[in-house]
Coordinates of C-alpha atoms in Angstrom, one line a residue:
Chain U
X17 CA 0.0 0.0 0.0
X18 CA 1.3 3.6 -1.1
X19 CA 2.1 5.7 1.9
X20 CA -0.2 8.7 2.6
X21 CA 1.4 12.3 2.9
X22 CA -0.1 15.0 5.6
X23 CA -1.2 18.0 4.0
X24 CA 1.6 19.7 5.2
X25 CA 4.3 17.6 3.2
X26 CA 5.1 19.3 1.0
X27 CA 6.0 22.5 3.5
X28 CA 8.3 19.5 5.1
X29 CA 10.2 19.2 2.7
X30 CA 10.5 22.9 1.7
X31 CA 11.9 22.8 5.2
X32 CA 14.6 20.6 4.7
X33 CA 13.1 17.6 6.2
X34 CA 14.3 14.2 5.9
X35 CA 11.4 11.8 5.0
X36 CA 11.0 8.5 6.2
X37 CA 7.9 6.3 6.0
X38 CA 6.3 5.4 9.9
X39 CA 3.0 3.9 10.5
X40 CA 1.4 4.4 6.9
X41 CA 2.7 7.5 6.5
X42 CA 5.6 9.6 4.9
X43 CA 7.0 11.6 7.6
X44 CA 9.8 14.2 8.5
X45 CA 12.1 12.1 11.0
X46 CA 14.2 15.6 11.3
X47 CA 14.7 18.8 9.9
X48 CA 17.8 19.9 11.2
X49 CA 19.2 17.8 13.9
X50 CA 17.4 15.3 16.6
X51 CA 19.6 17.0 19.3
X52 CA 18.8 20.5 18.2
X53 CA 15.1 19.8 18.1
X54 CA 15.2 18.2 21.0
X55 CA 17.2 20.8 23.0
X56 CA 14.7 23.1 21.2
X57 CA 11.8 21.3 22.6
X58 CA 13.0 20.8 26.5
X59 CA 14.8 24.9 26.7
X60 CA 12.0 26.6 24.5
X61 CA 9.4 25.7 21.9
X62 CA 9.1 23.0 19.3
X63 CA 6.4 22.4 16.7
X64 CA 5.4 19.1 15.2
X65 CA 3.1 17.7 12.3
X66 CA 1.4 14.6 14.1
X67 CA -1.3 14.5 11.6
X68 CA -0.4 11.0 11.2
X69 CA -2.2 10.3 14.5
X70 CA -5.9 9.4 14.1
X71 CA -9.2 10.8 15.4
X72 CA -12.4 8.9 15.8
X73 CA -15.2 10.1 16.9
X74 CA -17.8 7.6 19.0
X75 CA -21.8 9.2 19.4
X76 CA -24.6 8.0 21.0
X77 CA -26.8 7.5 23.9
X78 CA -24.6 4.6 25.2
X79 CA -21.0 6.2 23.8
X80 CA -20.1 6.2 27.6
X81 CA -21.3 2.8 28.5
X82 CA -19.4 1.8 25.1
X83 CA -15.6 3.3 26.3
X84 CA -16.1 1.7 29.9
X85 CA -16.1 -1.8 27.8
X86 CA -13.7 -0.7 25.1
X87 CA -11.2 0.9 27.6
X88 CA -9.1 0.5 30.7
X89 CA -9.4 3.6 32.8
X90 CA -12.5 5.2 34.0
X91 CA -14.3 7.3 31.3
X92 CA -17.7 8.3 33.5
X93 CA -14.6 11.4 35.4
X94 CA -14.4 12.4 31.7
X95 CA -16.7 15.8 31.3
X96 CA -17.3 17.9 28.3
X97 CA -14.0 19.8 27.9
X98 CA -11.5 17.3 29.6
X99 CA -9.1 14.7 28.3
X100 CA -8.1 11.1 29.6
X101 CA -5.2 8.8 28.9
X102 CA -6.7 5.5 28.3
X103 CA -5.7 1.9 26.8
X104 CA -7.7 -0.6 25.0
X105 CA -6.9 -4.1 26.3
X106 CA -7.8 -7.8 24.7
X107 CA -9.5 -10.1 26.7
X108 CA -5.7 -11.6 28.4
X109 CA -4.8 -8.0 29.5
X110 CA -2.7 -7.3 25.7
X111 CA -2.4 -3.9 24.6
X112 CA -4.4 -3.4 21.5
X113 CA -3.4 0.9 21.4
X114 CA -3.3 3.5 23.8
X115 CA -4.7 7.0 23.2
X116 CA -6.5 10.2 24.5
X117 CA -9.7 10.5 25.0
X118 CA -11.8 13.9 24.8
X119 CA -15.2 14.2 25.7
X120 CA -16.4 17.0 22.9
X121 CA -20.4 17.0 24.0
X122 CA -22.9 14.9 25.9
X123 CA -22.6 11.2 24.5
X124 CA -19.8 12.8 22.0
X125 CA -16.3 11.6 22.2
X126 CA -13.0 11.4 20.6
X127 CA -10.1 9.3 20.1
X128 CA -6.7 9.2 19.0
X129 CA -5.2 5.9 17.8
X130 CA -1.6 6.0 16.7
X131 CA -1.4 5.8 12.9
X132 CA -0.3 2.1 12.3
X133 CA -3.4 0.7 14.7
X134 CA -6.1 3.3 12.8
X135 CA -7.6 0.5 11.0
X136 CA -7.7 -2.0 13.6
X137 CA -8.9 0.2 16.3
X138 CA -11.7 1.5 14.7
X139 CA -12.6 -1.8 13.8
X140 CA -11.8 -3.2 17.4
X141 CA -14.6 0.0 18.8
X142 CA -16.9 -1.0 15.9
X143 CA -17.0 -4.6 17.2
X144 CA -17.8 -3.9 20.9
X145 CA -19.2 -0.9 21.1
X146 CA -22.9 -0.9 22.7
X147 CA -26.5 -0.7 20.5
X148 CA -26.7 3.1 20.1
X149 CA -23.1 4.2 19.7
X150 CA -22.2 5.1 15.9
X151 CA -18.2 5.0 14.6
X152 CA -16.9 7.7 12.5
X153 CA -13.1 7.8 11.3
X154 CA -12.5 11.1 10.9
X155 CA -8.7 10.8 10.8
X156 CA -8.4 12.2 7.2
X157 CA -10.7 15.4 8.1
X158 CA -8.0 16.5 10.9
X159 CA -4.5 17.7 10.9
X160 CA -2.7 17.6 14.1
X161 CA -0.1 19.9 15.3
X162 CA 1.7 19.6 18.6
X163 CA 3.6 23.1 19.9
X164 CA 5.7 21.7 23.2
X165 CA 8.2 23.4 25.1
X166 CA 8.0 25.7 28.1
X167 CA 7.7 29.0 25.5
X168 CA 4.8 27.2 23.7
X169 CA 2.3 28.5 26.2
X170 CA 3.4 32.4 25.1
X171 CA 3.6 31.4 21.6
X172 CA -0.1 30.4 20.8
X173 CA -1.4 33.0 23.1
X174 CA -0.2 35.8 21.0
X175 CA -2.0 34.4 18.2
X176 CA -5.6 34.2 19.4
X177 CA -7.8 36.0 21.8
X178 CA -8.9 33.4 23.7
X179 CA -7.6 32.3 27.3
X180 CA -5.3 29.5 26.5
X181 CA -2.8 30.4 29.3
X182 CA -5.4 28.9 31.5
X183 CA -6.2 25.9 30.3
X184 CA -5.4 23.3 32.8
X185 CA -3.5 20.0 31.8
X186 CA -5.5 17.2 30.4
X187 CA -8.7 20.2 29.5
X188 CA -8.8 21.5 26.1
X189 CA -11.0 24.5 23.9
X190 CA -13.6 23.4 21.5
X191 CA -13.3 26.3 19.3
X192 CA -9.9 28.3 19.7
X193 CA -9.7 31.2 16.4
X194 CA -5.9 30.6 15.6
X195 CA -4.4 32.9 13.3
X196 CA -8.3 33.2 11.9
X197 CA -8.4 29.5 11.5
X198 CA -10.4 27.5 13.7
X199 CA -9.5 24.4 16.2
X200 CA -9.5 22.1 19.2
X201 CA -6.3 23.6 21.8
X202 CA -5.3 20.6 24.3
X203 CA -3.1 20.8 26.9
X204 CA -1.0 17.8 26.5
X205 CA 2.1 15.9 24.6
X206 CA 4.0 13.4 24.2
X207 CA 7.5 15.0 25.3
X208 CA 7.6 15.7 28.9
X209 CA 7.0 19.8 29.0
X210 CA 4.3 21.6 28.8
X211 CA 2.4 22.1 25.5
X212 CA 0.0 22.0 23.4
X213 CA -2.2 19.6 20.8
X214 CA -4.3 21.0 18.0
X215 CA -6.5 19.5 16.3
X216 CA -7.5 21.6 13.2
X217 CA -9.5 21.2 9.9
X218 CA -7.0 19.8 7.2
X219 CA -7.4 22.7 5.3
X220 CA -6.2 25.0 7.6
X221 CA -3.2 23.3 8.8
X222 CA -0.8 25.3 6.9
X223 CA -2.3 28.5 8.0
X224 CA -1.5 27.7 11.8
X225 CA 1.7 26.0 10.9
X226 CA 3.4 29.0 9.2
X227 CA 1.8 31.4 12.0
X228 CA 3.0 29.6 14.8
X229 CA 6.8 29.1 13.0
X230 CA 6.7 33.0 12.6
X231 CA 5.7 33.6 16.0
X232 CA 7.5 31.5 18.0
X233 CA 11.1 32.8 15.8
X234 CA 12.2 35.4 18.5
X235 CA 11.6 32.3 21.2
X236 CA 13.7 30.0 19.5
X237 CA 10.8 28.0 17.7
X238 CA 12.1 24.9 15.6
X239 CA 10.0 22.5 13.4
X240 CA 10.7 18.7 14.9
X241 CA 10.5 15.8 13.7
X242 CA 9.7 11.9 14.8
X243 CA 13.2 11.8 15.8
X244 CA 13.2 14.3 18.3
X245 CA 9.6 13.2 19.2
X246 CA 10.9 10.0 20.4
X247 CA 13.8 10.8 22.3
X248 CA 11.7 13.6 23.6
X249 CA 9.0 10.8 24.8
X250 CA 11.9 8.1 25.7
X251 CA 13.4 10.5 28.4
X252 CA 9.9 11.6 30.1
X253 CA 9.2 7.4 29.6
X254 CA 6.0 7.9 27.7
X255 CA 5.1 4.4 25.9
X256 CA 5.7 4.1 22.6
X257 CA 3.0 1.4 20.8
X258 CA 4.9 -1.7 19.6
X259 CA 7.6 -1.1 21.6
X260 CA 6.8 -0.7 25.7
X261 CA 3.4 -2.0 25.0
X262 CA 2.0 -4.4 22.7
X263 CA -0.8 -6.8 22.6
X264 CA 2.0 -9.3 24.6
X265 CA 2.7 -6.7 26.7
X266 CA -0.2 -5.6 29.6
X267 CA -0.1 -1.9 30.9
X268 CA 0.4 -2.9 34.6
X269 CA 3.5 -4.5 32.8
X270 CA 4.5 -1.3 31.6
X271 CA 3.9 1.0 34.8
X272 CA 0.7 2.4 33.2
X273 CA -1.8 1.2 36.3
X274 CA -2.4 5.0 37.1
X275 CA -4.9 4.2 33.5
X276 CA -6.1 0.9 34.6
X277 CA -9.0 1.0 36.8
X278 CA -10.6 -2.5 37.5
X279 CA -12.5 -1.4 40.1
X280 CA -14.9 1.0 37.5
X281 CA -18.8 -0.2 37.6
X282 CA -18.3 -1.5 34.3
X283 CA -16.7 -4.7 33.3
X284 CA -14.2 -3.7 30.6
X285 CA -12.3 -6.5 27.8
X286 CA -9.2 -7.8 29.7
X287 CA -10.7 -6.8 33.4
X288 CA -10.5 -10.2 34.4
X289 CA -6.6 -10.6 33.7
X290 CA -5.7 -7.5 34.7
X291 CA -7.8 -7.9 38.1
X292 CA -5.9 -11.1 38.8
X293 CA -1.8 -9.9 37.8
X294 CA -2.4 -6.4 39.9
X295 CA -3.2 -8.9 42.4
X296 CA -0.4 -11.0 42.2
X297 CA 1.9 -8.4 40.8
X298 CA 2.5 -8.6 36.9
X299 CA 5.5 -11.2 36.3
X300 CA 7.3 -8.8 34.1
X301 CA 8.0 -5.3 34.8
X302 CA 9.2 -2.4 32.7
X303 CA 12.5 -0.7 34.2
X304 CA 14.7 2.3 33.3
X305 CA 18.3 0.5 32.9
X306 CA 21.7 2.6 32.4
X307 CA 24.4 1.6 30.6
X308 CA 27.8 1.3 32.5
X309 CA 30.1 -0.2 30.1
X310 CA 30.4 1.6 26.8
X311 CA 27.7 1.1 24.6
X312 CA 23.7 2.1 23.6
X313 CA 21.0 -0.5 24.4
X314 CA 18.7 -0.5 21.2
X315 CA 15.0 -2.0 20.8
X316 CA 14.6 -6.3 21.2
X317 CA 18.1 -6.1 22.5
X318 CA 18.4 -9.3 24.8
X319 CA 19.0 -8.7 28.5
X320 CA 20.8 -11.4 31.5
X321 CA 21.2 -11.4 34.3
X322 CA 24.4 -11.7 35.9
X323 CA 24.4 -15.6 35.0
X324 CA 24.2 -14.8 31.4
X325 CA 20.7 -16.3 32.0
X326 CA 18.0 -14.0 29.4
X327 CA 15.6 -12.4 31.6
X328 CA 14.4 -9.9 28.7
X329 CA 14.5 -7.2 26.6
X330 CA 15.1 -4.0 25.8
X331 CA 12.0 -1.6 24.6
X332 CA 14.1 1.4 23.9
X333 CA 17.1 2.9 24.1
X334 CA 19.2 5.4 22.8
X335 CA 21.9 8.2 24.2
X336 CA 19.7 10.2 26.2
X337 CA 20.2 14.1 24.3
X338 CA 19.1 16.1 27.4
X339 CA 21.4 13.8 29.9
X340 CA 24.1 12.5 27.9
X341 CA 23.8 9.3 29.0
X342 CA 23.3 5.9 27.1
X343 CA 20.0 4.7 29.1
X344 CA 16.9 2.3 27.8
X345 CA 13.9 0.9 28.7
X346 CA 13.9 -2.8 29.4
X347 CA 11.2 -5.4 30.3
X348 CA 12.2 -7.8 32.5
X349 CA 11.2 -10.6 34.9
X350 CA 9.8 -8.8 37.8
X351 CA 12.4 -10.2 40.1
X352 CA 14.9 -8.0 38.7
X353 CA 13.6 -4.5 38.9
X354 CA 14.6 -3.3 41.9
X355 CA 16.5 0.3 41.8
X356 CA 20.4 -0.7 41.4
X357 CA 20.1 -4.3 40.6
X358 CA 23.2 -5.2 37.7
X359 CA 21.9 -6.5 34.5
X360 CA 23.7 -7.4 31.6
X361 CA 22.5 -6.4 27.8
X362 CA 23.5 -8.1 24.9
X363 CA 24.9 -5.0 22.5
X364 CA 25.4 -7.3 19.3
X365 CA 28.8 -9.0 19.7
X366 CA 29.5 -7.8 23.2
X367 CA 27.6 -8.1 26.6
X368 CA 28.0 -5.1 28.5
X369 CA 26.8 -4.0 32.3
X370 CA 24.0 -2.2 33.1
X371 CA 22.2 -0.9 35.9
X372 CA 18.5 -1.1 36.9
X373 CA 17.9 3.0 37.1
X374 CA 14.7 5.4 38.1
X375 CA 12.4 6.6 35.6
X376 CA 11.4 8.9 34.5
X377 CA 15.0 9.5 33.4
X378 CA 13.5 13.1 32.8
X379 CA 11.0 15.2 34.6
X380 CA 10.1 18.9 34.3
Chain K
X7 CA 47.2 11.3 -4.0
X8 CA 43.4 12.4 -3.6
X9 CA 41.0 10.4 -2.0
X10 CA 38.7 7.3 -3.2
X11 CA 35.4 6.5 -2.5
X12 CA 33.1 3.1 -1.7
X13 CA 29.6 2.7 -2.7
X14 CA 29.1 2.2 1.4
X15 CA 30.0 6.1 1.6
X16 CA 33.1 5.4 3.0
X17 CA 36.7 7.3 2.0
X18 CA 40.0 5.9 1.9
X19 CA 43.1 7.8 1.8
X20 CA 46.2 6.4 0.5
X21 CA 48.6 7.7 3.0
X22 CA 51.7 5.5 1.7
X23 CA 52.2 2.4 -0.1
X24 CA 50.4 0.3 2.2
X25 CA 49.0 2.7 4.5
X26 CA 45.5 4.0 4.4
X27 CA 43.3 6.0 6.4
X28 CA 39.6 5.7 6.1
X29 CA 36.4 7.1 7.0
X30 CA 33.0 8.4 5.8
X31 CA 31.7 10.6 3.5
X32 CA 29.9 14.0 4.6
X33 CA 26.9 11.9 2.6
X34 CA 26.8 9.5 5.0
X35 CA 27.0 11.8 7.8
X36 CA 24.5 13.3 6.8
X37 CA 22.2 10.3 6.2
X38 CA 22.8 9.1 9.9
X39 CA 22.3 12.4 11.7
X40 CA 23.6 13.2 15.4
X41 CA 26.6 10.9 15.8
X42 CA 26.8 10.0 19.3
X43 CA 29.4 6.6 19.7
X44 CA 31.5 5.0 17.2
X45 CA 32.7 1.9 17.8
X46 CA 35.9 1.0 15.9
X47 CA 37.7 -2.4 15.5
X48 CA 41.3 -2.5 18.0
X49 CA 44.6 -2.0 16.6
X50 CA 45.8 -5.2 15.1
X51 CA 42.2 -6.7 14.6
X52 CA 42.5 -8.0 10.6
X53 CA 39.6 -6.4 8.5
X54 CA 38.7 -7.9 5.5
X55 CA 36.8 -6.0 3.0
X56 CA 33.3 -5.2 2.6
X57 CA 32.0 -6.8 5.7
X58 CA 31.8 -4.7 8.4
X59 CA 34.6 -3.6 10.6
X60 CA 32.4 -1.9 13.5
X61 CA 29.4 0.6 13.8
X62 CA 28.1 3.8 14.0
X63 CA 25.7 4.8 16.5
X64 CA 23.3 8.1 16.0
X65 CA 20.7 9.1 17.8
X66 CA 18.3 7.5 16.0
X67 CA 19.7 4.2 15.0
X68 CA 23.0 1.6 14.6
X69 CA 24.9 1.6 11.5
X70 CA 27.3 -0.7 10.4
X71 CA 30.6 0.6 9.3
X72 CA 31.7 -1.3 6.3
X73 CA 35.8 -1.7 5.0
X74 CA 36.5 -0.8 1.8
X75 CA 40.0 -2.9 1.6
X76 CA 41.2 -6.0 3.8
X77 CA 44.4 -5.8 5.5
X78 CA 45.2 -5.0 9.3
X79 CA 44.0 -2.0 11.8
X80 CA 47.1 -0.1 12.7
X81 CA 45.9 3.1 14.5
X82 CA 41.9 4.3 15.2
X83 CA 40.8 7.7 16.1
X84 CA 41.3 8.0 19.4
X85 CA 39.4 11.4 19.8
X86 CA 35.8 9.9 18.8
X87 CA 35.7 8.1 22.1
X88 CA 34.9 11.2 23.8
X89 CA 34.0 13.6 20.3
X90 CA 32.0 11.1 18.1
X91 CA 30.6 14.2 16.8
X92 CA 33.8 14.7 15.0
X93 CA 32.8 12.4 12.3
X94 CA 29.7 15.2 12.1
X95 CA 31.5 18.0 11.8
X96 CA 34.6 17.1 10.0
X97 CA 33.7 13.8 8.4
X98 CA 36.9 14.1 5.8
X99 CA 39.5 15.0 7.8
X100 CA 39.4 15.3 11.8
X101 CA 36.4 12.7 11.7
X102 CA 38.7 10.0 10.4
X103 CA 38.1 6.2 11.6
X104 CA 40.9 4.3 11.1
X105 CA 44.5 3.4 9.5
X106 CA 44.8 0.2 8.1
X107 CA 47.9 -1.5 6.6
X108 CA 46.9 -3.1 3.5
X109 CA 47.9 -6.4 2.1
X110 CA 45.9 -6.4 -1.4
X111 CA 46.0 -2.9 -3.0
X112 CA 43.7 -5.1 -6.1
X113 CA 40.7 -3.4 -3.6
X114 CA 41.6 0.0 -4.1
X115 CA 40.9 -0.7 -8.0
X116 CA 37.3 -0.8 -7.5
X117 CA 36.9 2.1 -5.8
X118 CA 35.7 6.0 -7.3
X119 CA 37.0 8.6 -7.3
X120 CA 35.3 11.9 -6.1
X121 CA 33.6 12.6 -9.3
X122 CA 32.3 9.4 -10.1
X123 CA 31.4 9.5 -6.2
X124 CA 29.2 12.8 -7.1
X125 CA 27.5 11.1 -10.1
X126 CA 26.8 8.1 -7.7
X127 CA 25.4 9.7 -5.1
X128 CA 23.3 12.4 -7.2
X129 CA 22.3 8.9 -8.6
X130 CA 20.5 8.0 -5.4
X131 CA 23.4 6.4 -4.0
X132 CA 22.5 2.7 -3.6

């Protein structure tokens, strides 16, 4: 299947940007430099094209009822103007995606699948949703910019009237006038800082795009790419789909209990297997590991223990840009996850030390 | 004598009759992005060429660093241990990898030289 393009692709490339294809899609991995975006991103502003990311909408009388099956964490605190990180689990506790939820209206909510799981997700809600909740796919309707950075807050203030200084985490705006375009302002990421999500009609993607670039200039503003995105993530130990969590892999597995709530009114798909590991502790646990010989841990790398015995793997990993450090994310038997405990990873020839570290590696 | 050039992006400079130095092209540099550990073969180690001799490591991902002639390693860049970036910056001169004593100078036949390098990569470079 041919790759899609976001409508802003070809401004991308204007830009410099070095194209690679992820999750359907062809998309700038970096314009200038990962550690310059990044840098950009954790001391000012950054401004992505996540357009890639989709949106689906779920309507109805029973939409509610329908995400307490679908999902994990507890959609009846959701209220018209509020956002919730959520997972959607298979019946033995798998990951099938994770994703925000917004509640737009009464009985009107949105998703956001990650671009490789659009199709399956939507047909994943379409299969158990409740009588009385309709599916829309919207995906190709939306573009999806992401301004992050501590300056980002300044940035899109000066370009519309509306209060978006206030706008707690996790809330977002129905109907923010951007640079005369319209849109949906979140506050939330994927990159550890503070920042913002819009969500705006395809068509007027480029408009905000080229308003924000301008604005932000005297702050520092640079365009990022996937690159920078997922160091950005890695450091602030965000999951990334197919990597920290898969439908192998269960959130309590990857430290993402704070979204699974079996206690809810509603029995959801996979309540029964999560119920029963966060009772007995999940048998695998995801841990922050630093290297201490020389060397960068890199995804499915195998990791010992100090027998050379394989006790798992590594989900990501790369030279951490903010602390210099060569530091991953591995999931291992639970009985090696304690803080300090000495692993070994298995760098392609060479086995090399490592340490069992705290994570976030990275926190604002 | 000027410098020659692999279709792996790599450079070798003929330093002496059997001693080359080698490393990769600003291309290639630029195709891997923020260098951040290179990981060379010792001195002595026997290279044999076009399999790989050690890797690069950017940000983003692990590439393999592959000799354009066999013969033995007889000095590595010391300074990329703590300035991988080197190979960034200056990827033709202070960014060097290694020196390598040839035994078959047959291999440096079948390299380019830096105009048919410029055709190949304008080319696409693969």
């Amino acid at each position: 299947m041919e790759n899609q393009r976001t409508i802003l692709y070809d401004k991308h490339v204007a830009l410099g940007a070095k194209i690679v294809p992820f999750g359907g899609f062809e998309m700038p991995v970096q314009y200038s430099s990962i550690k310059e975006e990044h840098r950009a991103v954790r001391e000012a502003v950054g401004l992505f094209d996540v357009s890639h990311m989709g949106e689906v909408i779920l309507e109805g009388e029973s939409a509610l009822e329908s995400l307490q099956v679908l999902l994990t964490n507890d959609a009846s605190k959701l209220e018209v103007g509020k956002a919730q990180y959520s997972l959607m689990c298979n019946e033995s506790g798998g990951t099938v995606d994770d994703f925000l939820v917004y509640q737009l209206d009464v009985n009107k909510y949105m998703v956001i699948p990650n671009a490789a799981n659009r199709e399956r997700d939507r047909k994943w809600i379409e299969q158990h949703v409740r009588p009385g909740t309709t599916v829309t796919d919207v995906s190709d309707d939306y573009a999806l910019l992401a301004l992050q950075g501590p300056k980002a807050v300044d940035v899109l203030q000066s370009l519309t009237e509306v209060d978006v200084k206030s706008i707690d985490m996790f809330r977002f705006k129905a109907d923010v006038e951007i640079a005369g375009a319209h849109a949906i302002v979140s506050r939330s990421g994927y990159t550890g800082e503070d920042g913002f999500e819009i969500y705006c009609d395809t068509k007027d993607a480029g408009t905000i795009w080229d308003a924000l670039l301008e604005t932000g200039q005297p702050e520092g503003i640079l365009p990022c790419g996937l690159g920078a995105r997922d160091t950005l993530r890695f450091e602030a130990r965000l999951p990334l789909y197919g990597q920290e969590i898969t439908e192998t892999i269960s959130p309590l597995e990857a430290k993402l209990g704070f979204a699974v709530k079996v206690n809810k009114d509603t029995d959801f798909i996979g309540k029964e297997a999560l119920a029963s590991e966060k009772e007995n502790g999940p048998s695998r646990k995801l841990v922050g590991i630093e290297m201490l010989e020389k060397g960068i841990p890199r995804t499915d790398y195998p990791v010992y223990n100090q027998d050379e015995k394989r006790i798992g793997h590594i989900t990501s990993g790369t030279q951490s840009p903010t602390l210099g450090k060569n530091l991953g994310l591995a999931l291992v038997e639970a009985d090696y996850a304690a803080l300090g405990t000495e692993v070994i990873v298995g760098v392609r020839k060479r086995k090399l030390k490592a340490s069992v570290v705290r994570t976030p590696f990275y926190k604002r | 004598m000027s410098k020659l050039f692999s279709k792996e992006h790599e450079w070798v400079d003929v330093l002496n009759d059997d001693i080359v130095r080698v490393g990769i092209t600003d291309y290639a540099q630029q195709e891997l992005g923020d260098i951040v550990f290179v990981e060379n073969p010792e001195v002595d180690e026997t290279v044999t060429a076009n399999e790989s001799m050690g890797t690069i490591e950017s940000v983003k991902t692990v590439s393999e660093i592959y000799v354009p002639v066999s013969g033995v390693v007889v000095k590595i860049n010391e300074e990329l241990d703590d300035e991988p970036e080197l190979v960034n910056t200056n990827p033709e001169d202070e960014g060097w990898l290694v020196e390598i004593k040839i035994t078959d100078r047959e291999g440096l036949t079948n390299l380019m030289n830096r105009e048919e390098y410029q055709n190949f990569i304008e080319n696409g470079g693969e």
